Coordinates of C-alpha atoms and ligand atoms in Angstrom, one line a residue:
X23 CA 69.3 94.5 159.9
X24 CA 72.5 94.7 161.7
X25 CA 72.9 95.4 165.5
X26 CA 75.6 97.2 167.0
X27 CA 75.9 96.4 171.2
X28 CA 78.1 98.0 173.1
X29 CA 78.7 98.7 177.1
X30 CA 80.3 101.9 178.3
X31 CA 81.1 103.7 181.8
X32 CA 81.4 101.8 184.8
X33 CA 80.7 97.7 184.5
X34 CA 77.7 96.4 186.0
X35 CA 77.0 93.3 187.4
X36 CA 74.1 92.4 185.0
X37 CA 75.8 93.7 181.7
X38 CA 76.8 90.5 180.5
X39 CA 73.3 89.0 180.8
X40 CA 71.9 92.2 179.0
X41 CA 74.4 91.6 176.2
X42 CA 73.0 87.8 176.1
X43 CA 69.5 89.3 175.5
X44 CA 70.2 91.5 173.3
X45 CA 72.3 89.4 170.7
X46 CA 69.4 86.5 171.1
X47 CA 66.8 89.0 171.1
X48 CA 68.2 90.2 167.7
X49 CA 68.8 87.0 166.2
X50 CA 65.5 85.9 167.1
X51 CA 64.0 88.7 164.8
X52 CA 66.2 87.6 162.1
X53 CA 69.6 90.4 162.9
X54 CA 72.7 90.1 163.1
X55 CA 74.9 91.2 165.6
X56 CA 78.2 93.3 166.0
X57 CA 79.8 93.1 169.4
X58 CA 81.8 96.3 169.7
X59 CA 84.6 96.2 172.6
X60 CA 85.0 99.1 175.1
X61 CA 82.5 101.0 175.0
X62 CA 82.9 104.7 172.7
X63 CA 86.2 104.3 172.8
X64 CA 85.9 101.2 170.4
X65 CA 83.3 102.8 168.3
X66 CA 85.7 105.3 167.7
X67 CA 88.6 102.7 166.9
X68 CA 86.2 100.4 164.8
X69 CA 86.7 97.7 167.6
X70 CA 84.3 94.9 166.3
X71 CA 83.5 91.5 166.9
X72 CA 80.9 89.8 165.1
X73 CA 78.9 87.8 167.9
X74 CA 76.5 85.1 167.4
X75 CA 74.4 82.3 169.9
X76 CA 77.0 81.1 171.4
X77 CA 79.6 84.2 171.7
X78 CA 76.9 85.1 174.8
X79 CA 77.0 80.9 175.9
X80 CA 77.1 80.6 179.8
X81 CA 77.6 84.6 180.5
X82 CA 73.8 85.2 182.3
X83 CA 75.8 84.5 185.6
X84 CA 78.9 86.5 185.1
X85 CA 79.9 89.8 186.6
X86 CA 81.8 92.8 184.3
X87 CA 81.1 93.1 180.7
X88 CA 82.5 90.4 178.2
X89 CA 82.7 93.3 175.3
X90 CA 84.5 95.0 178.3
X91 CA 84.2 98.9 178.9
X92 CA 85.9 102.3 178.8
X93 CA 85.6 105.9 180.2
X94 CA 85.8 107.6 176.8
X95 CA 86.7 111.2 177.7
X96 CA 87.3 112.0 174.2
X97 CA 84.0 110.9 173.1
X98 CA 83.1 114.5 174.0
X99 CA 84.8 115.7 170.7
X100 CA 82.7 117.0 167.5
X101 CA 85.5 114.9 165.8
X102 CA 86.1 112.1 167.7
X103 CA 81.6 111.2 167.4
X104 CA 82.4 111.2 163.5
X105 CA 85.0 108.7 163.7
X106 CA 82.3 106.8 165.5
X107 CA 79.8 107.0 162.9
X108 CA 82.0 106.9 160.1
X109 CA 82.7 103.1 161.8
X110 CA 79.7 102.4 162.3
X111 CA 79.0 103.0 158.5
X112 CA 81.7 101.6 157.7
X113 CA 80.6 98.2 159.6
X114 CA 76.9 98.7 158.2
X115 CA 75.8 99.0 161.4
X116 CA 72.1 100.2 161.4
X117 CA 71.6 99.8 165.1
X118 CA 73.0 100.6 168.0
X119 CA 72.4 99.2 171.5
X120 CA 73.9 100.8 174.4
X121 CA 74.3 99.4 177.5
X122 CA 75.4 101.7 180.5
X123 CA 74.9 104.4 182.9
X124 CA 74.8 108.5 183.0
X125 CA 78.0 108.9 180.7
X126 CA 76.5 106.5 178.4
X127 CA 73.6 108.2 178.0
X128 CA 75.3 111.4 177.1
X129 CA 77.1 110.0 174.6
X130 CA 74.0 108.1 173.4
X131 CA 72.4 111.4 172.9
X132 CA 74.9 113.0 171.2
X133 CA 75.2 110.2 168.4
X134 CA 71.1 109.9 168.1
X135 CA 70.4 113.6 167.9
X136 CA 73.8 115.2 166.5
X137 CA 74.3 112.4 164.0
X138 CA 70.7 110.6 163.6
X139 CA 72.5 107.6 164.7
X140 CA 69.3 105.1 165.5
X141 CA 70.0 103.4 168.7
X142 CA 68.5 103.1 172.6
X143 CA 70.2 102.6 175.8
X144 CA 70.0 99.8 178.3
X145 CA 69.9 100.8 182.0
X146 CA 72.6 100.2 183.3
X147 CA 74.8 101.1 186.5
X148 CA 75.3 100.4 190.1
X149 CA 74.7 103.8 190.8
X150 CA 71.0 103.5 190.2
X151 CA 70.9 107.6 189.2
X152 CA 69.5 107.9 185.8
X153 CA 66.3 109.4 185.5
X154 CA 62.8 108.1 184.6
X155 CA 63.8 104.4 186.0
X156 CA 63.3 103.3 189.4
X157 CA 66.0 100.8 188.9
X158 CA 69.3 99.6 186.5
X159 CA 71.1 97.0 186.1
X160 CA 73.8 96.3 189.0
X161 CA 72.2 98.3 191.9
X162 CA 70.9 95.2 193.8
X163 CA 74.1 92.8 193.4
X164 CA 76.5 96.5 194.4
X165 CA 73.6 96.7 197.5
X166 CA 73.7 93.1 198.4
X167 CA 77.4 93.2 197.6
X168 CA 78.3 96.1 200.1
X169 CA 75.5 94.3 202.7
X170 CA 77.7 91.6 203.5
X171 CA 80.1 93.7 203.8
X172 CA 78.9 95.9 206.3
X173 CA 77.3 92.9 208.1
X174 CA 80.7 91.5 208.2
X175 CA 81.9 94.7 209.6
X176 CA 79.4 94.9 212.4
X177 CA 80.2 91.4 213.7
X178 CA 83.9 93.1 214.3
X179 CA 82.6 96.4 215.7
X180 CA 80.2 94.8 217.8
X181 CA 83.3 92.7 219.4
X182 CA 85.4 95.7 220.3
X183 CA 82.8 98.1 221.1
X184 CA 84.1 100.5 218.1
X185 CA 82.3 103.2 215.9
X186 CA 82.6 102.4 211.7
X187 CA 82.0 104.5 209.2
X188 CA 81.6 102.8 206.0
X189 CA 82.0 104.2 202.5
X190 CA 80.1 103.0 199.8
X191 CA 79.9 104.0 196.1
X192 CA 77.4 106.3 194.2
X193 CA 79.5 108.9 192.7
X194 CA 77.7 112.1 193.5
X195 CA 74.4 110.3 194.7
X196 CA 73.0 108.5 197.5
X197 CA 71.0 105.3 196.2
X198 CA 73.3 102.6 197.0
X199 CA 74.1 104.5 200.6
X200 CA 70.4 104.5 201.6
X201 CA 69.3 101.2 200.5
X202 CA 72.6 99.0 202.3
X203 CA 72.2 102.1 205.2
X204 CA 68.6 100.8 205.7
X205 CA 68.8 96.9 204.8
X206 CA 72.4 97.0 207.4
X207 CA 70.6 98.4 210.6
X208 CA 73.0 101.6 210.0
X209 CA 73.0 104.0 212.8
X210 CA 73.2 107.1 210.9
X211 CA 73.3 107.2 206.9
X212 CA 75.1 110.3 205.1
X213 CA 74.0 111.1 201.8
X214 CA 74.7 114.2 199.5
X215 CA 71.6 114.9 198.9
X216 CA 70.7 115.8 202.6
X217 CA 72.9 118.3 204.4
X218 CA 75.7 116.8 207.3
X219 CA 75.3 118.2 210.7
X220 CA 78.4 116.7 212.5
X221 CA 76.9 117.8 216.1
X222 CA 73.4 115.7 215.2
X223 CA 75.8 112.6 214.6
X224 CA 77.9 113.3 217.6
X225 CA 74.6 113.2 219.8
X226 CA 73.0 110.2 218.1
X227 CA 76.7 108.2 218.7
X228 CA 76.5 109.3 222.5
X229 CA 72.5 108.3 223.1
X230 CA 73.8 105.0 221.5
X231 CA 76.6 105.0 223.8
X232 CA 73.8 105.7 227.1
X233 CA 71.3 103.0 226.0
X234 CA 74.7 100.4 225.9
X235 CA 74.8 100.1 222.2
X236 CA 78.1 97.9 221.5
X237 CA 78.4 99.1 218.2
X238 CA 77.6 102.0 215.9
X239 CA 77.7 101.9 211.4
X240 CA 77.6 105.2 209.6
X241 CA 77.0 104.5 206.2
X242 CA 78.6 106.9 204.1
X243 CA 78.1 107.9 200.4
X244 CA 81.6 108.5 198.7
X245 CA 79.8 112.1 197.8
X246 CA 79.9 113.1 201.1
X247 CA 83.4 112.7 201.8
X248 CA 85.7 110.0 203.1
X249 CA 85.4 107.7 205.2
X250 CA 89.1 108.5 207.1
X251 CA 88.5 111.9 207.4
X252 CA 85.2 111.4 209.1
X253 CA 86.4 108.9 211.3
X254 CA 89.0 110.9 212.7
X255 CA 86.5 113.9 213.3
X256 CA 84.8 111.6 215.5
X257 CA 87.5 110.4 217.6
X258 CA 88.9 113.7 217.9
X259 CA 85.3 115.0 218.9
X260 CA 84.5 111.9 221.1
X261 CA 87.2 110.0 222.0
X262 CA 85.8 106.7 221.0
X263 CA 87.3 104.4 219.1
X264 CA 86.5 104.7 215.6
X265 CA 87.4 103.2 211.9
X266 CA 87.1 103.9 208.7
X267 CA 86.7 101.2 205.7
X268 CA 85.9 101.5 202.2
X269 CA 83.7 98.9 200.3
X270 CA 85.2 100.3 197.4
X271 CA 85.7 98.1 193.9
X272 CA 84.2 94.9 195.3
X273 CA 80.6 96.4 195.4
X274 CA 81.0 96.8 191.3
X275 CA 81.7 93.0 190.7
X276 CA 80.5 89.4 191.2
X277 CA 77.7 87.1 190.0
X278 CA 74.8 89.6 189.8
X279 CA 71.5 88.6 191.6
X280 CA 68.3 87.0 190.2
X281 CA 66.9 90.5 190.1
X282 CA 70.4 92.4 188.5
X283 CA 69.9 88.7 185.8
X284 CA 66.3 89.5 185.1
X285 CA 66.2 92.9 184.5
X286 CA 69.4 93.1 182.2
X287 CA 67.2 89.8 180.3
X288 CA 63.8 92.2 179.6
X289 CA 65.9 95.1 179.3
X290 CA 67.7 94.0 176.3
X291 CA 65.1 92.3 174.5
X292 CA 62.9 95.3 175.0
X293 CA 65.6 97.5 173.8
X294 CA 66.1 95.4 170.0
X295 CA 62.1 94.9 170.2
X296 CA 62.3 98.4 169.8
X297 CA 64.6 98.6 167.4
X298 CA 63.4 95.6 165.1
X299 CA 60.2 98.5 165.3
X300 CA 62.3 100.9 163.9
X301 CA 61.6 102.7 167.5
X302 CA 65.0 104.5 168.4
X303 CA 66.1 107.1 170.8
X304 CA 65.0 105.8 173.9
X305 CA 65.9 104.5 177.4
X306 CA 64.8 101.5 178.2
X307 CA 64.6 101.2 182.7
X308 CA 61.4 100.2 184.9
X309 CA 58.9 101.8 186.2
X310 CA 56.4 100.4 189.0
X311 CA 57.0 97.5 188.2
X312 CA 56.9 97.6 184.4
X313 CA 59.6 97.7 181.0
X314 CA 59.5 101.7 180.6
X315 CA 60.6 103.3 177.5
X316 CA 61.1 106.7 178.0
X317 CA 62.2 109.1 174.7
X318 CA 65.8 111.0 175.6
X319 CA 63.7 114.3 174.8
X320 CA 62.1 113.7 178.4
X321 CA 65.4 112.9 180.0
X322 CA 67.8 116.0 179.4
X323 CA 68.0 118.1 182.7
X324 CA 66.5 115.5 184.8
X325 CA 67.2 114.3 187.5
X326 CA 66.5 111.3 189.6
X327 CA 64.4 112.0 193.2
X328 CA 65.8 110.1 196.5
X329 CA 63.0 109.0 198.2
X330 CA 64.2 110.7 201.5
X331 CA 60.7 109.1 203.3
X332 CA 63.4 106.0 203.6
X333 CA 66.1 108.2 205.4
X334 CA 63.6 109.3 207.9
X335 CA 62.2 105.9 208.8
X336 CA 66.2 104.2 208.8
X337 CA 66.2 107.8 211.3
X338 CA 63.3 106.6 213.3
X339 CA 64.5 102.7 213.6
X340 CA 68.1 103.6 214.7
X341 CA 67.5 104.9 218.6
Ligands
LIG14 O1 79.4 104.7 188.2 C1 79.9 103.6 188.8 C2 81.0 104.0 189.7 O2 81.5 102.8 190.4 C3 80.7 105.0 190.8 O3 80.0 104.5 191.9 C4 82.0 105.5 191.2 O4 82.0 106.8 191.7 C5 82.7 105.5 189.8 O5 82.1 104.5 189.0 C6 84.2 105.1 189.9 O6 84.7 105.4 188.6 P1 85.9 104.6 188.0 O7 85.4 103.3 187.5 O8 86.3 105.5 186.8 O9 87.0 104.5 189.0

Protein backbone atom coordinates (compact mmCIF):
# COMPACT_ATOMS: atom_id res chain seq x y z
CA UNK A 1 0.00 0.00 0.00
CA UNK A 2 1.02 3.49 -0.72
CA UNK A 3 0.05 6.61 1.47
CA UNK A 4 -0.60 9.86 0.12
CA UNK A 5 -0.30 12.86 3.24
CA UNK A 6 -1.03 16.04 2.59
CA UNK A 7 -1.95 19.37 4.80
CA UNK A 8 -4.24 22.04 3.38
CA UNK A 9 -5.99 25.40 4.60
CA UNK A 10 -4.55 27.34 7.29
CA UNK A 11 -1.32 25.71 9.20
CA UNK A 12 -1.74 24.40 12.56
CA UNK A 13 0.46 24.24 15.20
CA UNK A 14 0.31 20.34 15.65
CA UNK A 15 0.42 19.51 11.84
CA UNK A 16 3.86 18.65 11.70
CA UNK A 17 3.57 16.09 14.58
CA UNK A 18 0.39 14.59 12.76
CA UNK A 19 2.43 14.26 9.64
CA UNK A 20 5.14 12.39 11.96
CA UNK A 21 2.34 9.96 12.92
CA UNK A 22 1.09 9.36 10.10
CA UNK A 23 4.31 8.46 7.91
CA UNK A 24 5.40 6.14 11.09
CA UNK A 25 2.08 4.95 11.52
CA UNK A 26 2.09 3.75 7.89
CA UNK A 27 5.40 2.35 7.77
CA UNK A 28 4.82 0.48 10.83
CA UNK A 29 2.01 -1.44 8.89
CA UNK A 30 4.36 -2.11 6.21
CA UNK A 31 3.34 1.44 3.65
CA UNK A 32 4.98 3.58 2.06
CA UNK A 33 4.58 7.05 2.03
CA UNK A 34 4.24 10.00 -0.43
CA UNK A 35 4.59 13.44 1.09
CA UNK A 36 2.68 15.78 -1.18
CA UNK A 37 3.59 19.64 -0.74
CA UNK A 38 0.84 22.31 -0.42
CA UNK A 39 -1.94 21.04 0.17
CA UNK A 40 -4.70 20.53 -3.21
CA UNK A 41 -2.86 22.77 -4.85
CA UNK A 42 0.04 20.15 -5.11
CA UNK A 43 -2.24 17.28 -5.75
CA UNK A 44 -3.22 19.08 -8.58
CA UNK A 45 0.55 19.89 -9.76
CA UNK A 46 1.77 16.30 -8.89
CA UNK A 47 3.91 17.97 -6.07
CA UNK A 48 5.49 14.73 -4.45
CA UNK A 49 8.05 13.81 -2.10
CA UNK A 50 8.65 10.40 -1.14
CA UNK A 51 9.02 10.62 2.80
CA UNK A 52 10.40 8.03 4.99
CA UNK A 53 11.52 7.67 9.10
CA UNK A 54 13.62 10.19 9.13
CA UNK A 55 11.96 12.94 6.55
CA UNK A 56 9.55 13.46 9.92
CA UNK A 57 13.06 13.36 12.33
CA UNK A 58 12.87 16.04 15.15
CA UNK A 59 9.44 17.76 13.72
CA UNK A 60 6.94 16.60 16.88
CA UNK A 61 7.93 20.14 18.31
CA UNK A 62 7.65 22.31 15.30
CA UNK A 63 4.98 24.81 14.39
CA UNK A 64 3.53 25.22 10.44
CA UNK A 65 3.54 22.24 8.20
CA UNK A 66 6.86 20.87 6.82
CA UNK A 67 4.85 19.60 3.52
CA UNK A 68 3.72 23.36 3.77
CA UNK A 69 0.03 24.43 2.74
CA UNK A 70 -2.17 26.28 0.28
CA UNK A 71 -5.65 27.85 -0.08
CA UNK A 72 -6.58 26.05 -3.21
CA UNK A 73 -9.49 28.11 -4.62
CA UNK A 74 -9.35 26.21 -7.79
CA UNK A 75 -9.67 22.96 -6.18
CA UNK A 76 -13.39 23.86 -6.50
CA UNK A 77 -13.17 22.93 -10.32
CA UNK A 78 -14.80 19.67 -11.87
CA UNK A 79 -11.50 19.87 -13.82
CA UNK A 80 -8.97 20.90 -11.66
CA UNK A 81 -10.21 17.45 -8.94
CA UNK A 82 -9.27 15.33 -12.09
CA UNK A 83 -5.96 16.57 -12.44
CA UNK A 84 -5.70 15.59 -8.80
CA UNK A 85 -6.70 12.10 -9.24
CA UNK A 86 -5.15 11.63 -12.47
CA UNK A 87 -1.74 12.46 -10.07
CA UNK A 88 -2.56 10.55 -7.70
CA UNK A 89 -2.88 7.59 -10.24
CA UNK A 90 -0.25 8.52 -11.72
CA UNK A 91 1.87 8.36 -8.32
CA UNK A 92 -0.02 4.91 -7.38
CA UNK A 93 -1.22 6.51 -4.61
CA UNK A 94 -3.93 4.25 -2.94
CA UNK A 95 -4.39 6.49 0.07
CA UNK A 96 -4.89 9.64 0.93
CA UNK A 97 -4.44 11.35 4.38
CA UNK A 98 -5.60 14.79 4.80
CA UNK A 99 -4.62 16.91 7.33
CA UNK A 100 -6.56 20.22 7.82
CA UNK A 101 -9.60 22.24 8.68
CA UNK A 102 -13.28 23.11 7.07
CA UNK A 103 -11.77 23.76 3.47
CA UNK A 104 -10.01 20.64 3.68
CA UNK A 105 -12.81 18.82 4.43
CA UNK A 106 -14.70 19.98 1.45
CA UNK A 107 -12.23 19.17 -0.74
CA UNK A 108 -11.83 15.82 1.00
CA UNK A 109 -15.37 15.16 0.20
CA UNK A 110 -15.37 15.98 -3.05
CA UNK A 111 -12.39 13.56 -4.08
CA UNK A 112 -13.92 10.54 -1.79
CA UNK A 113 -17.47 10.74 -3.04
CA UNK A 114 -17.11 12.51 -6.68
CA UNK A 115 -14.09 10.47 -7.56
CA UNK A 116 -14.04 7.26 -5.00
CA UNK A 117 -10.72 8.61 -3.99
CA UNK A 118 -10.15 6.36 -0.54
CA UNK A 119 -8.82 8.78 1.98
CA UNK A 120 -9.75 10.40 5.77
CA UNK A 121 -9.04 13.68 7.21
CA UNK A 122 -7.06 14.59 10.27
CA UNK A 123 -8.54 17.41 12.45
CA UNK A 124 -6.96 19.92 12.08
CA UNK A 125 -7.30 23.85 12.61
CA UNK A 126 -6.94 26.61 15.19
CA UNK A 127 -10.28 27.47 14.56
CA UNK A 128 -11.64 24.53 16.43
CA UNK A 129 -15.09 24.63 14.07
CA UNK A 130 -15.51 21.38 12.44
CA UNK A 131 -18.26 19.34 13.35
CA UNK A 132 -18.52 16.03 15.34
CA UNK A 133 -15.10 16.88 17.33
CA UNK A 134 -14.83 18.63 20.42
CA UNK A 135 -11.30 19.55 19.53
CA UNK A 136 -8.43 19.87 16.43
CA UNK A 137 -5.27 20.15 16.24
CA UNK A 138 -3.80 23.83 16.94
CA UNK A 139 -6.69 25.26 19.04
CA UNK A 140 -4.88 24.98 22.44
CA UNK A 141 -1.30 26.36 21.34
CA UNK A 142 -3.65 29.54 19.09
CA UNK A 143 -5.55 29.78 22.78
CA UNK A 144 -2.47 29.66 24.87
CA UNK A 145 -0.80 31.64 22.19
CA UNK A 146 -3.30 34.65 22.13
CA UNK A 147 -3.35 34.11 26.40
CA UNK A 148 -0.10 35.53 26.81
CA UNK A 149 -0.88 37.94 24.73
CA UNK A 150 -3.75 39.35 26.21
CA UNK A 151 -2.11 38.76 29.69
CA UNK A 152 0.63 40.89 28.39
CA UNK A 153 -1.83 43.38 27.35
CA UNK A 154 -3.57 43.70 30.64
CA UNK A 155 -0.30 44.34 32.58
CA UNK A 156 -0.17 47.68 30.11
CA UNK A 157 -3.89 48.46 30.48
CA UNK A 158 -3.90 48.02 33.97
CA UNK A 159 -0.93 50.74 34.22
CA UNK A 160 -2.72 53.45 32.31
CA UNK A 161 -6.11 52.79 33.38
CA UNK A 162 -7.19 52.11 29.55
CA UNK A 163 -10.10 50.08 27.94
CA UNK A 164 -8.61 47.14 25.14
CA UNK A 165 -10.31 45.47 22.91
CA UNK A 166 -8.54 42.55 21.62
CA UNK A 167 -9.04 40.70 18.33
CA UNK A 168 -8.45 37.20 18.02
CA UNK A 169 -8.95 34.69 15.13
CA UNK A 170 -11.78 32.24 14.31
CA UNK A 171 -12.93 33.18 10.95
CA UNK A 172 -16.69 33.29 11.29
CA UNK A 173 -16.74 31.48 14.80
CA UNK A 174 -16.17 32.03 18.31
CA UNK A 175 -14.11 29.15 19.85
CA UNK A 176 -10.82 30.59 20.25
CA UNK A 177 -12.65 34.07 21.39
CA UNK A 178 -14.49 32.31 24.28
CA UNK A 179 -11.90 30.03 25.58
CA UNK A 180 -8.75 33.00 25.86
CA UNK A 181 -12.07 35.51 26.78
CA UNK A 182 -12.60 33.09 29.82
CA UNK A 183 -8.99 31.66 30.64
CA UNK A 184 -7.78 35.94 30.35
CA UNK A 185 -10.33 37.26 33.05
CA UNK A 186 -11.95 39.21 29.92
CA UNK A 187 -14.56 41.70 30.82
CA UNK A 188 -16.81 41.27 28.07
CA UNK A 189 -16.34 38.61 25.19
CA UNK A 190 -17.97 39.20 21.61
CA UNK A 191 -18.69 36.39 19.59
CA UNK A 192 -20.74 35.89 16.30
CA UNK A 193 -22.69 33.64 17.40
CA UNK A 194 -24.35 35.79 20.12
CA UNK A 195 -25.90 39.05 19.04
CA UNK A 196 -23.78 42.67 20.10
CA UNK A 197 -25.58 45.12 22.12
CA UNK A 198 -23.14 48.15 22.20
CA UNK A 199 -25.40 49.88 25.16
CA UNK A 200 -24.95 46.38 27.39
CA UNK A 201 -21.05 46.86 26.92
CA UNK A 202 -21.20 50.55 27.52
CA UNK A 203 -22.89 49.84 31.03
CA UNK A 204 -20.79 46.84 31.95
CA UNK A 205 -17.43 49.39 31.07
CA UNK A 206 -19.03 52.18 33.36
CA UNK A 207 -20.01 49.53 36.55
CA UNK A 208 -16.28 48.62 36.07
CA UNK A 209 -15.35 52.14 36.05
CA UNK A 210 -17.76 52.73 39.63
CA UNK A 211 -16.30 49.61 41.47
CA UNK A 212 -12.50 51.24 40.54
CA UNK A 213 -11.66 48.62 38.00
CA UNK A 214 -8.10 49.85 36.49
CA UNK A 215 -8.51 48.05 33.53
CA UNK A 216 -11.11 46.54 31.15
CA UNK A 217 -10.30 43.51 28.01
CA UNK A 218 -12.99 42.90 25.47
CA UNK A 219 -12.16 39.95 23.69
CA UNK A 220 -13.23 40.14 20.32
CA UNK A 221 -13.76 37.39 17.61
CA UNK A 222 -12.52 38.73 14.14
CA UNK A 223 -16.31 37.70 13.01
CA UNK A 224 -17.67 40.30 14.88
CA UNK A 225 -15.80 43.08 13.54
CA UNK A 226 -12.63 44.93 14.14
CA UNK A 227 -11.02 45.66 16.81
CA UNK A 228 -10.27 49.71 15.64
CA UNK A 229 -13.66 50.25 14.79
CA UNK A 230 -14.99 49.11 18.11
CA UNK A 231 -12.53 50.86 19.98
CA UNK A 232 -13.28 54.06 18.60
CA UNK A 233 -17.14 53.47 19.19
CA UNK A 234 -16.27 53.35 22.74
CA UNK A 235 -14.31 56.41 23.08
CA UNK A 236 -16.57 58.24 21.14
CA UNK A 237 -19.53 56.88 23.38
CA UNK A 238 -17.48 57.19 26.67
CA UNK A 239 -14.74 59.18 26.52
CA UNK A 240 -12.32 56.73 27.99
CA UNK A 241 -9.30 55.92 26.75
CA UNK A 242 -9.41 53.00 24.66
CA UNK A 243 -7.12 50.67 22.22
CA UNK A 244 -7.45 48.36 19.84
CA UNK A 245 -4.84 45.37 19.08
CA UNK A 246 -4.92 42.53 16.96
CA UNK A 247 -3.31 39.05 17.97
CA UNK A 248 -3.47 38.39 14.54
CA UNK A 249 -0.74 35.68 12.73
CA UNK A 250 1.11 34.99 15.92
CA UNK A 251 -1.82 32.94 17.42
CA UNK A 252 -1.42 30.46 14.21
CA UNK A 253 2.41 29.66 14.95
CA UNK A 254 4.96 28.29 17.49
CA UNK A 255 5.91 25.07 19.20
CA UNK A 256 2.36 23.56 19.71
CA UNK A 257 1.49 22.37 23.31
CA UNK A 258 1.70 18.82 24.86
CA UNK A 259 -2.05 18.62 24.14
CA UNK A 260 -1.88 20.26 20.22
CA UNK A 261 1.51 17.24 20.15
CA UNK A 262 -0.70 14.50 21.41
CA UNK A 263 -3.67 14.80 19.68
CA UNK A 264 -2.05 15.37 16.12
CA UNK A 265 0.14 11.86 17.41
CA UNK A 266 -3.38 9.59 17.86
CA UNK A 267 -4.96 11.52 15.26
CA UNK A 268 -2.77 10.32 12.60
CA UNK A 269 -2.09 6.90 13.57
CA UNK A 270 -5.85 6.44 13.89
CA UNK A 271 -6.32 7.95 10.58
CA UNK A 272 -3.70 5.08 8.54
CA UNK A 273 -5.16 2.48 11.19
CA UNK A 274 -8.05 3.10 9.35
CA UNK A 275 -6.86 3.04 6.22
CA UNK A 276 -4.40 -0.07 6.62
CA UNK A 277 -8.39 -1.39 7.37
CA UNK A 278 -9.41 -0.43 4.19
CA UNK A 279 -11.86 2.05 6.36
CA UNK A 280 -11.98 5.38 4.30
CA UNK A 281 -14.18 8.41 4.25
CA UNK A 282 -13.98 9.55 7.58
CA UNK A 283 -12.96 12.27 9.99
CA UNK A 284 -10.90 11.41 12.48
CA UNK A 285 -11.41 14.32 15.83
CA UNK A 286 -12.23 13.50 19.66
CA UNK A 287 -14.99 13.14 21.38
CA UNK A 288 -15.36 13.02 25.30
CA UNK A 289 -12.39 12.20 25.63
CA UNK A 290 -11.90 9.52 23.00
CA UNK A 291 -10.35 9.00 19.03
CA UNK A 292 -13.80 9.56 17.16
CA UNK A 293 -14.27 8.55 13.67
CA UNK A 294 -17.14 9.95 12.28
CA UNK A 295 -18.22 8.99 8.37
CA UNK A 296 -18.41 12.41 6.12
CA UNK A 297 -22.10 11.25 5.35
CA UNK A 298 -22.90 12.56 9.05
CA UNK A 299 -20.91 15.68 8.66
CA UNK A 300 -22.46 17.59 5.50
CA UNK A 301 -24.71 20.59 6.84
CA UNK A 302 -23.38 20.38 10.28
CA UNK A 303 -22.43 22.54 12.24
CA UNK A 304 -20.42 22.77 15.39
CA UNK A 305 -22.56 24.10 18.78
CA UNK A 306 -20.73 26.92 21.06
CA UNK A 307 -21.25 25.92 24.39
CA UNK A 308 -22.73 29.45 25.23
CA UNK A 309 -23.12 27.94 29.25
CA UNK A 310 -19.29 29.27 29.13
CA UNK A 311 -20.23 32.85 27.96
CA UNK A 312 -22.71 33.17 30.72
CA UNK A 313 -20.49 32.09 33.50
CA UNK A 314 -17.20 34.35 31.91
CA UNK A 315 -20.75 36.94 32.12
CA UNK A 316 -21.24 36.11 35.73
CA UNK A 317 -17.36 36.23 36.88
CA UNK A 318 -16.63 39.69 35.22
CA UNK A 319 -18.68 42.29 37.69
O1 LIG B 1 -8.58 29.01 9.59
C1 LIG B 1 -7.49 29.53 10.25
C2 LIG B 1 -7.43 31.02 10.10
O2 LIG B 1 -6.27 31.49 10.74
C3 LIG B 1 -8.66 31.79 10.58
O3 LIG B 1 -8.70 31.94 11.96
C4 LIG B 1 -8.55 33.07 9.83
O4 LIG B 1 -9.80 33.71 9.66
C5 LIG B 1 -8.00 32.62 8.51
O5 LIG B 1 -7.34 31.38 8.74
C6 LIG B 1 -7.05 33.55 7.84
O6 LIG B 1 -6.84 33.11 6.56
P1 LIG B 1 -5.52 33.28 5.70
O7 LIG B 1 -4.53 32.32 6.21
O8 LIG B 1 -5.92 32.93 4.32
O9 LIG B 1 -5.09 34.67 5.86
Amino acid sequence: MRIGVLTSGGDAPGMNAAIRAVVRTAIYYGASVVGIRKGYEGLMEGLMVPMDVSSVGGIINRGGTILETARAEDFKRKEKQKEAVDNLKKHHIDALIVIGGNGTLKGAIALYKGWGVPLNQVASTIDNDLPATDITIGFDTAVNTALEIIDRIRDTAVSFERIFVIEVMGRDRGFIALEVGIAGGAEYIIIPEVPFEFSKLVRKIEKGKLRGKRSCIIVLAEGSGKAEDLARRIREETGLETRASAVGYAQRGGCPTARDRVLATLFGAEAVRLAVEGKFGYLVGMREGRINTVPFEELEGEEKKIDLTKLEIAEILSI
